[in-house]
CSV table of C-alpha atoms in Angstrom, one decimal:
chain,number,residue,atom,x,y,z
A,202,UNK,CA,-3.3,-9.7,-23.4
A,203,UNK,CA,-3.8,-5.4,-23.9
A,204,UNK,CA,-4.8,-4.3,-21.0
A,205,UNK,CA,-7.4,-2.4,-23.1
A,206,UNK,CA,-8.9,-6.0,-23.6
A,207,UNK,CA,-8.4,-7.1,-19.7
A,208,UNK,CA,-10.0,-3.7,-18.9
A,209,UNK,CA,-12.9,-4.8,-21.4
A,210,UNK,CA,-13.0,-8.2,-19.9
A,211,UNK,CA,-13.0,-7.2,-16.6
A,212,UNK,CA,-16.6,-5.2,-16.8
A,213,UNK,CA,-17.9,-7.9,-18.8
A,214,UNK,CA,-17.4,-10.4,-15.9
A,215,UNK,CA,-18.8,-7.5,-13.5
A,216,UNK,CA,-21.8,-7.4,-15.0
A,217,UNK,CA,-22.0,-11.0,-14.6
A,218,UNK,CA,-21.7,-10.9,-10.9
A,219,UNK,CA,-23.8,-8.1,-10.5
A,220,UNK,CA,-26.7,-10.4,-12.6
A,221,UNK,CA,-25.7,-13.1,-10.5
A,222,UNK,CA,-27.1,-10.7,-7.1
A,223,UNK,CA,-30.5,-11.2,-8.2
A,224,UNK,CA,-30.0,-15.5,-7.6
A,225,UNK,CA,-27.8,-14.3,-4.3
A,226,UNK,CA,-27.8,-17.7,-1.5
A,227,UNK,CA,-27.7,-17.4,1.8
A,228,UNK,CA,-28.2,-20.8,3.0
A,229,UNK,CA,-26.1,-22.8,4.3
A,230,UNK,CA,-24.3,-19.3,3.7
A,231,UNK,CA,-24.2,-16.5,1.1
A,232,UNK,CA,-22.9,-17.8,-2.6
A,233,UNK,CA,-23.4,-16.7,-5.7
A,234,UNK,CA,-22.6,-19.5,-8.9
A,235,UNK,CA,-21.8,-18.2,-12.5
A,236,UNK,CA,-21.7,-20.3,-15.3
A,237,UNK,CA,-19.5,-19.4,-18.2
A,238,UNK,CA,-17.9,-16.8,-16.4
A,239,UNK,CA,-14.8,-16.1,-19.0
A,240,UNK,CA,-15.1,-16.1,-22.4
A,241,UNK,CA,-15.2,-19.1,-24.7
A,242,UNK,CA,-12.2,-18.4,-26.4
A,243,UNK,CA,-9.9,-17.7,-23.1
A,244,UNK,CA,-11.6,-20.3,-20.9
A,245,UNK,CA,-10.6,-22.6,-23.4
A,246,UNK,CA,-6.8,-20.8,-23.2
A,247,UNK,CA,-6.9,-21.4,-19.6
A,248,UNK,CA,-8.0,-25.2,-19.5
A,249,UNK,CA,-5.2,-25.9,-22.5
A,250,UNK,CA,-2.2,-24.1,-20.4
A,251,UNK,CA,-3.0,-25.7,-17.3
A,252,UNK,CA,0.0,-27.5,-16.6
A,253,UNK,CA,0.2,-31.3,-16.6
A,254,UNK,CA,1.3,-33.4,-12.9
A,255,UNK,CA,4.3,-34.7,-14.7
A,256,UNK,CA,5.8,-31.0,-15.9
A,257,UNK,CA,5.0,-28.3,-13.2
A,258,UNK,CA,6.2,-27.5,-9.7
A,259,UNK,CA,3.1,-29.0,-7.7
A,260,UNK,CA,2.9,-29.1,-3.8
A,261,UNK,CA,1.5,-32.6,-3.1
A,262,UNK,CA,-0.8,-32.3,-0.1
A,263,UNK,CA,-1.1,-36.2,1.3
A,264,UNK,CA,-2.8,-36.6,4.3
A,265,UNK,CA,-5.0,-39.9,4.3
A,266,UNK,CA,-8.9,-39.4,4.4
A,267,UNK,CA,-8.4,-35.0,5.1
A,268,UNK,CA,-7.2,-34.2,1.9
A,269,UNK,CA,-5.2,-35.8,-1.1
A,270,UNK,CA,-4.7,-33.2,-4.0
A,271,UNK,CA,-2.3,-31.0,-6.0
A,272,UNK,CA,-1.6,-27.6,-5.6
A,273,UNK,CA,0.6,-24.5,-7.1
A,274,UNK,CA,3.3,-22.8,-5.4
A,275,UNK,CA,2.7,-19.7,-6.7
A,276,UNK,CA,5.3,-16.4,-5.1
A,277,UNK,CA,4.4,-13.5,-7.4
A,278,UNK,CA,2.8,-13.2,-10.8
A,279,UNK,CA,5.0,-13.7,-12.5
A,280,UNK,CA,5.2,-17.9,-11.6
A,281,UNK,CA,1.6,-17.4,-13.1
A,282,UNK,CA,1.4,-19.4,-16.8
A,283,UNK,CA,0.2,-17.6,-20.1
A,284,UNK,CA,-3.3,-16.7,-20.1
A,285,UNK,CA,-4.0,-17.5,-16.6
A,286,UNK,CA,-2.3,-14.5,-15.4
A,287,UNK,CA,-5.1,-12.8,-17.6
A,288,UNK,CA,-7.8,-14.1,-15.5
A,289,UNK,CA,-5.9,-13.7,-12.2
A,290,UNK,CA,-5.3,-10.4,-13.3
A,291,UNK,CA,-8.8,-9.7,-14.2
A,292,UNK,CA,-10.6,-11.3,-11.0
A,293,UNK,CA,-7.9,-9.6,-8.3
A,294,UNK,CA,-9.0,-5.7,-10.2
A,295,UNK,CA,-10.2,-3.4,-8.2
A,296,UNK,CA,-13.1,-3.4,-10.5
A,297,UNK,CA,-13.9,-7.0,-9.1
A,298,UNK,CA,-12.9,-6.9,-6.3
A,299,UNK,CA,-15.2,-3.3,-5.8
A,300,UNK,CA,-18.5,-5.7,-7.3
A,301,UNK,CA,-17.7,-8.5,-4.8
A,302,UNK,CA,-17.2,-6.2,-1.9
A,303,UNK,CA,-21.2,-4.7,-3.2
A,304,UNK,CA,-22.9,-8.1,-3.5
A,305,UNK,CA,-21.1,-9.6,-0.1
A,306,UNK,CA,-21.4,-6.7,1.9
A,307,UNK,CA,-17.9,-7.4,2.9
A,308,UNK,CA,-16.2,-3.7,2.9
A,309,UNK,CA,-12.2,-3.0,1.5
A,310,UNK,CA,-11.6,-6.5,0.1
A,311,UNK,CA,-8.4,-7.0,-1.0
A,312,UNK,CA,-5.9,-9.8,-2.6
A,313,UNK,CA,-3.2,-12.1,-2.0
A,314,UNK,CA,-0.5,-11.1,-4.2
A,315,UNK,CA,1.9,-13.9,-2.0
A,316,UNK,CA,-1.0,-16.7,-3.0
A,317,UNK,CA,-0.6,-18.1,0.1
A,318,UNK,CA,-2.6,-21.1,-0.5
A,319,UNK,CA,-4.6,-19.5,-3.7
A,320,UNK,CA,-3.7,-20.6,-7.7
A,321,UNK,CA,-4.2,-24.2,-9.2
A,322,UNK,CA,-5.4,-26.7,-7.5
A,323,UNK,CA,-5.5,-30.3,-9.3
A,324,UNK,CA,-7.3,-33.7,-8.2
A,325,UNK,CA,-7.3,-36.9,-9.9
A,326,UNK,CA,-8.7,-40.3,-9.6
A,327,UNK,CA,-9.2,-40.9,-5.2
A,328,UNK,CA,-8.4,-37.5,-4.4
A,329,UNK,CA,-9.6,-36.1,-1.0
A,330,UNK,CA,-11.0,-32.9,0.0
A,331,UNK,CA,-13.0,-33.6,3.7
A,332,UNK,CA,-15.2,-30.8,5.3
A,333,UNK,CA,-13.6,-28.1,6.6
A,334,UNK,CA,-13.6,-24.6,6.7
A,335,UNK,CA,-10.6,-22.4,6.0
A,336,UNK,CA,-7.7,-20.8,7.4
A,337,UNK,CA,-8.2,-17.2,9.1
A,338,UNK,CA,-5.6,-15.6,8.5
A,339,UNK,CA,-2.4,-14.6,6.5
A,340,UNK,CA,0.6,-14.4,8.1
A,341,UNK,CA,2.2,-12.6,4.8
A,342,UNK,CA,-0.2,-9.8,5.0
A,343,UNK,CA,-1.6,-9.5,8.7
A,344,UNK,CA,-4.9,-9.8,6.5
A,345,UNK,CA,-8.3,-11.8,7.8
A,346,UNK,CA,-9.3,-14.3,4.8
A,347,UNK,CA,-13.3,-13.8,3.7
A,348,UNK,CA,-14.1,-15.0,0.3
A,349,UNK,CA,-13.2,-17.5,-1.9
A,350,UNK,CA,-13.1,-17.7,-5.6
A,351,UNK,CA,-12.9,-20.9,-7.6
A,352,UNK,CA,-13.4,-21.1,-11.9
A,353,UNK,CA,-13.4,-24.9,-12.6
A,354,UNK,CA,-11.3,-25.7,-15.9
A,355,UNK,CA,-12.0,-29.3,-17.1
A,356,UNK,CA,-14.1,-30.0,-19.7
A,357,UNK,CA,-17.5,-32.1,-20.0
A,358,UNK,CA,-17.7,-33.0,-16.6
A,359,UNK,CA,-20.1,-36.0,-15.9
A,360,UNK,CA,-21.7,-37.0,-12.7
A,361,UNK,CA,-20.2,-40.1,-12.1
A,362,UNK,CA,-16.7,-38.1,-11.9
A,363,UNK,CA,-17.5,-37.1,-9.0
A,364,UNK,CA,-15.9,-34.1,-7.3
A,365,UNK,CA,-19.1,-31.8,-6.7
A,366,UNK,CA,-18.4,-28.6,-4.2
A,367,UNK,CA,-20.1,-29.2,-0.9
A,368,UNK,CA,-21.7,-27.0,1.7
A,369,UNK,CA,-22.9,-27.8,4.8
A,370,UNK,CA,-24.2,-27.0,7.8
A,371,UNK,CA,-22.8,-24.8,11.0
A,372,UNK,CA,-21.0,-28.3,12.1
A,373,UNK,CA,-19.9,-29.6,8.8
A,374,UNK,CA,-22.0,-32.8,9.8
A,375,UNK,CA,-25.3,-32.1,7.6
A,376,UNK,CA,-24.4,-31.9,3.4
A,377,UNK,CA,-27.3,-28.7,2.6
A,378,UNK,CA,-26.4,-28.6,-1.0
A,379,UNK,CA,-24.1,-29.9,-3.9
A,380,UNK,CA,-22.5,-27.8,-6.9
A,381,UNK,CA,-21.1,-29.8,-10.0
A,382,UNK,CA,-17.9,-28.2,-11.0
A,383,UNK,CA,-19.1,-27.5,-14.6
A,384,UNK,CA,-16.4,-26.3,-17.3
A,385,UNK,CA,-16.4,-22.4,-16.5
A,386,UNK,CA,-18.3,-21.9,-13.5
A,387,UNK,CA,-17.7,-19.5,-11.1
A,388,UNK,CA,-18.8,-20.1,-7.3
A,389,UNK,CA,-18.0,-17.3,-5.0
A,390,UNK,CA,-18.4,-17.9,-1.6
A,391,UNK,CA,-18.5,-16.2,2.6
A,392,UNK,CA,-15.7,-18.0,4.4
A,393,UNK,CA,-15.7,-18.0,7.6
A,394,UNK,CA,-15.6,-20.4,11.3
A,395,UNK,CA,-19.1,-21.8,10.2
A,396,UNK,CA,-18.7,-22.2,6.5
A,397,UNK,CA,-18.0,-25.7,6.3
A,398,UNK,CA,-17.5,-27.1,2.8
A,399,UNK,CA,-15.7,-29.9,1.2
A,400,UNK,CA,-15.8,-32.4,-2.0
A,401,UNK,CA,-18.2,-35.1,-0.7
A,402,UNK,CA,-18.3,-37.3,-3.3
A,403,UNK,CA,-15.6,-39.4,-4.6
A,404,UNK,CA,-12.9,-37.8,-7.2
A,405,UNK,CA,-13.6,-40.3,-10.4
A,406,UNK,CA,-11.9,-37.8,-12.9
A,407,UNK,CA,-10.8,-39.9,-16.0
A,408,UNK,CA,-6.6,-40.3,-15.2
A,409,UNK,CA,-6.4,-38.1,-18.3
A,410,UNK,CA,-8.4,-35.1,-17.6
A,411,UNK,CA,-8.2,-34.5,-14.0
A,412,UNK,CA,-10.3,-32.1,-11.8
A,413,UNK,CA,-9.0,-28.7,-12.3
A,414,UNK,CA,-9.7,-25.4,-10.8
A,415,UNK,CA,-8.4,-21.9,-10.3
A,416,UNK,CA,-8.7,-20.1,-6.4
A,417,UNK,CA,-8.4,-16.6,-5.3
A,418,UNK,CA,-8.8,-15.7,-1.9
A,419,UNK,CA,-9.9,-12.4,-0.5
A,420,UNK,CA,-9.0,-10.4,2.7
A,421,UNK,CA,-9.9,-7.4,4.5
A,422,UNK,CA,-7.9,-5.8,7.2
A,423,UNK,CA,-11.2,-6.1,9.7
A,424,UNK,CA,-12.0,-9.3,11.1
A,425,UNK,CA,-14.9,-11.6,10.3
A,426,UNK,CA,-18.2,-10.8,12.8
A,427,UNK,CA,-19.2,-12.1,15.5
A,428,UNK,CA,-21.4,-14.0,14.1
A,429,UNK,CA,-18.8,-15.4,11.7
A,430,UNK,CA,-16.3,-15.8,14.5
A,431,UNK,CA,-16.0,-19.4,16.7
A,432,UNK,CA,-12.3,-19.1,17.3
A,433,UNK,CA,-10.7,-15.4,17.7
A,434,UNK,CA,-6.7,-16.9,17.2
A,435,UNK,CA,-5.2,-17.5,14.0
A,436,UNK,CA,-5.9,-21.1,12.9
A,437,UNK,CA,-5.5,-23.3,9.6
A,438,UNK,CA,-7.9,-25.3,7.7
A,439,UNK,CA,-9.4,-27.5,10.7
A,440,UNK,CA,-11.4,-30.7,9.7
A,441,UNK,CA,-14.6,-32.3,10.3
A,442,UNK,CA,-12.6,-36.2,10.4
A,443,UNK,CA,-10.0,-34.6,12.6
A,444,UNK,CA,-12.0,-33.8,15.3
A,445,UNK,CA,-12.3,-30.2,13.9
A,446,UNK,CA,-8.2,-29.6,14.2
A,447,UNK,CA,-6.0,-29.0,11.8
A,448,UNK,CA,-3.3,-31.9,9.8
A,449,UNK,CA,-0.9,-31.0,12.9
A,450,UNK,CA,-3.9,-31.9,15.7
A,451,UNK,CA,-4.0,-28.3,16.5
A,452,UNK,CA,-7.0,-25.8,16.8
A,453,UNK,CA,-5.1,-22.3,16.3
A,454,UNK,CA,-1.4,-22.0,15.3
A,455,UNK,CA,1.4,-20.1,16.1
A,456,UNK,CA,1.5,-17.2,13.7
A,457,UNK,CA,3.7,-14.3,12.8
């Protein structure tokens, strides 16, 4: 796509997120949801070059009753497929990443450009995703993680699919609210030692249109607050049915 267009696009999905300030939550910490976030014509690009299982370089994460889903290993750009790189492009701009800065309060956000962990995720029929909150940190850039970004790509989602975003409370033990993953919805979301979230109902996706989603993370070069902050070290994803530790029984991690 011009860049002329992206440019375009790019303040046309600002003025979405500054819209979406007015329905700011804070509870069970600050989100903001925005449905039909991309434009009809390249959402529907996106969700139709979203690579299949069977053709596409996934990493296979496996570990039984934590988490059981598919994800991209993405090193640059340039590993990025046609038209999603548009909307990668678009939502890592300074011009979003300037709005989501505003309506978080969260000063000098910056991306990944290594992906560490960010790009496609997949799910199908008994996927996992348990409670959890997210890695710190990024060894790549020496950068502390603070927002997440998912834009959920499959089409005519129905309740009984399953697969609904979860938040919960400061201990991951109370569910405080569900969001469906509708076609083209944005959820932007605080992530931090208290921000435990997780898919808590079953994945039911039809075998032939699995759950899909695109995920940006965001960093800043100063830490999370102390009120943000449980554990100072570096540490992975750590998870509610693990005892709060991470898939290697481990609180913080080595890091470089």
């Amino acid at each position: 796509m011009k860049q002329t267009k992206l440019n375009h696009l790019a303040f046309q999905i600002q003025n979405k997120i500054i819209k979406a300030k007015k329905k700011f939550f804070t509870k069970p910490f600050d989100h903001i949801i925005i449905d039909e976030i991309l434009p009809k014509n390249l959402a529907l690009k996106c969700a139709k070059n979203f690579p299949k299982i069977e053709n596409y370089n996934w990493d296979k994460k496996k570990v039984d009753k934590i988490e059981v889903k598919y994800r991209s290993k993405w090193n640059s750009e340039f590993d990025i497929p046609e038209d999603i790189i548009d909307v990668v492009r678009i939502l890592n701009s300074s011009i979003i990443l300037k709005t989501i800065s505003k309506v978080f309060k969260i000063q000098k956000i910056l991306p990944d450009p290594y992906f560490k962990g960010g790009g496609l995720n997949i799910s199908t029929k008994g996927g996992i995703l348990n409670t959890h909150i997210d890695g710190n940190y990024n060894d790549e850039t020496g950068l502390n993680r603070r927002v997440n970004a998912i834009i959920y790509l499959t089409k005519n989602w129905k309740k009984k699919y399953g697969g609904e975003l979860g938040f919960y409370n400061k201990n991951g033990k109370k569910l405080i609210k569900i969001i469906a993953p509708k076609y083209n919805r944005l959820v932007i979301f605080n992530t931090n030692d208290y921000s435990y979230h997780g898919i808590p109902n079953e994945i039911n996706y039809p075998l032939t249109k699995p759950r899909k989603s695109i995920i940006l993370y965001y960093y800043t070069k100063e830490r999370r607050g102390k009120s943000e902050t449980k554990i100072k070290k570096p540490h992975s994803a750590l998870w509610v049915e693990n005892n709060y530790k991470d898939h290697n029984n481990r609180i913080t991690r080595k890091y470089y």
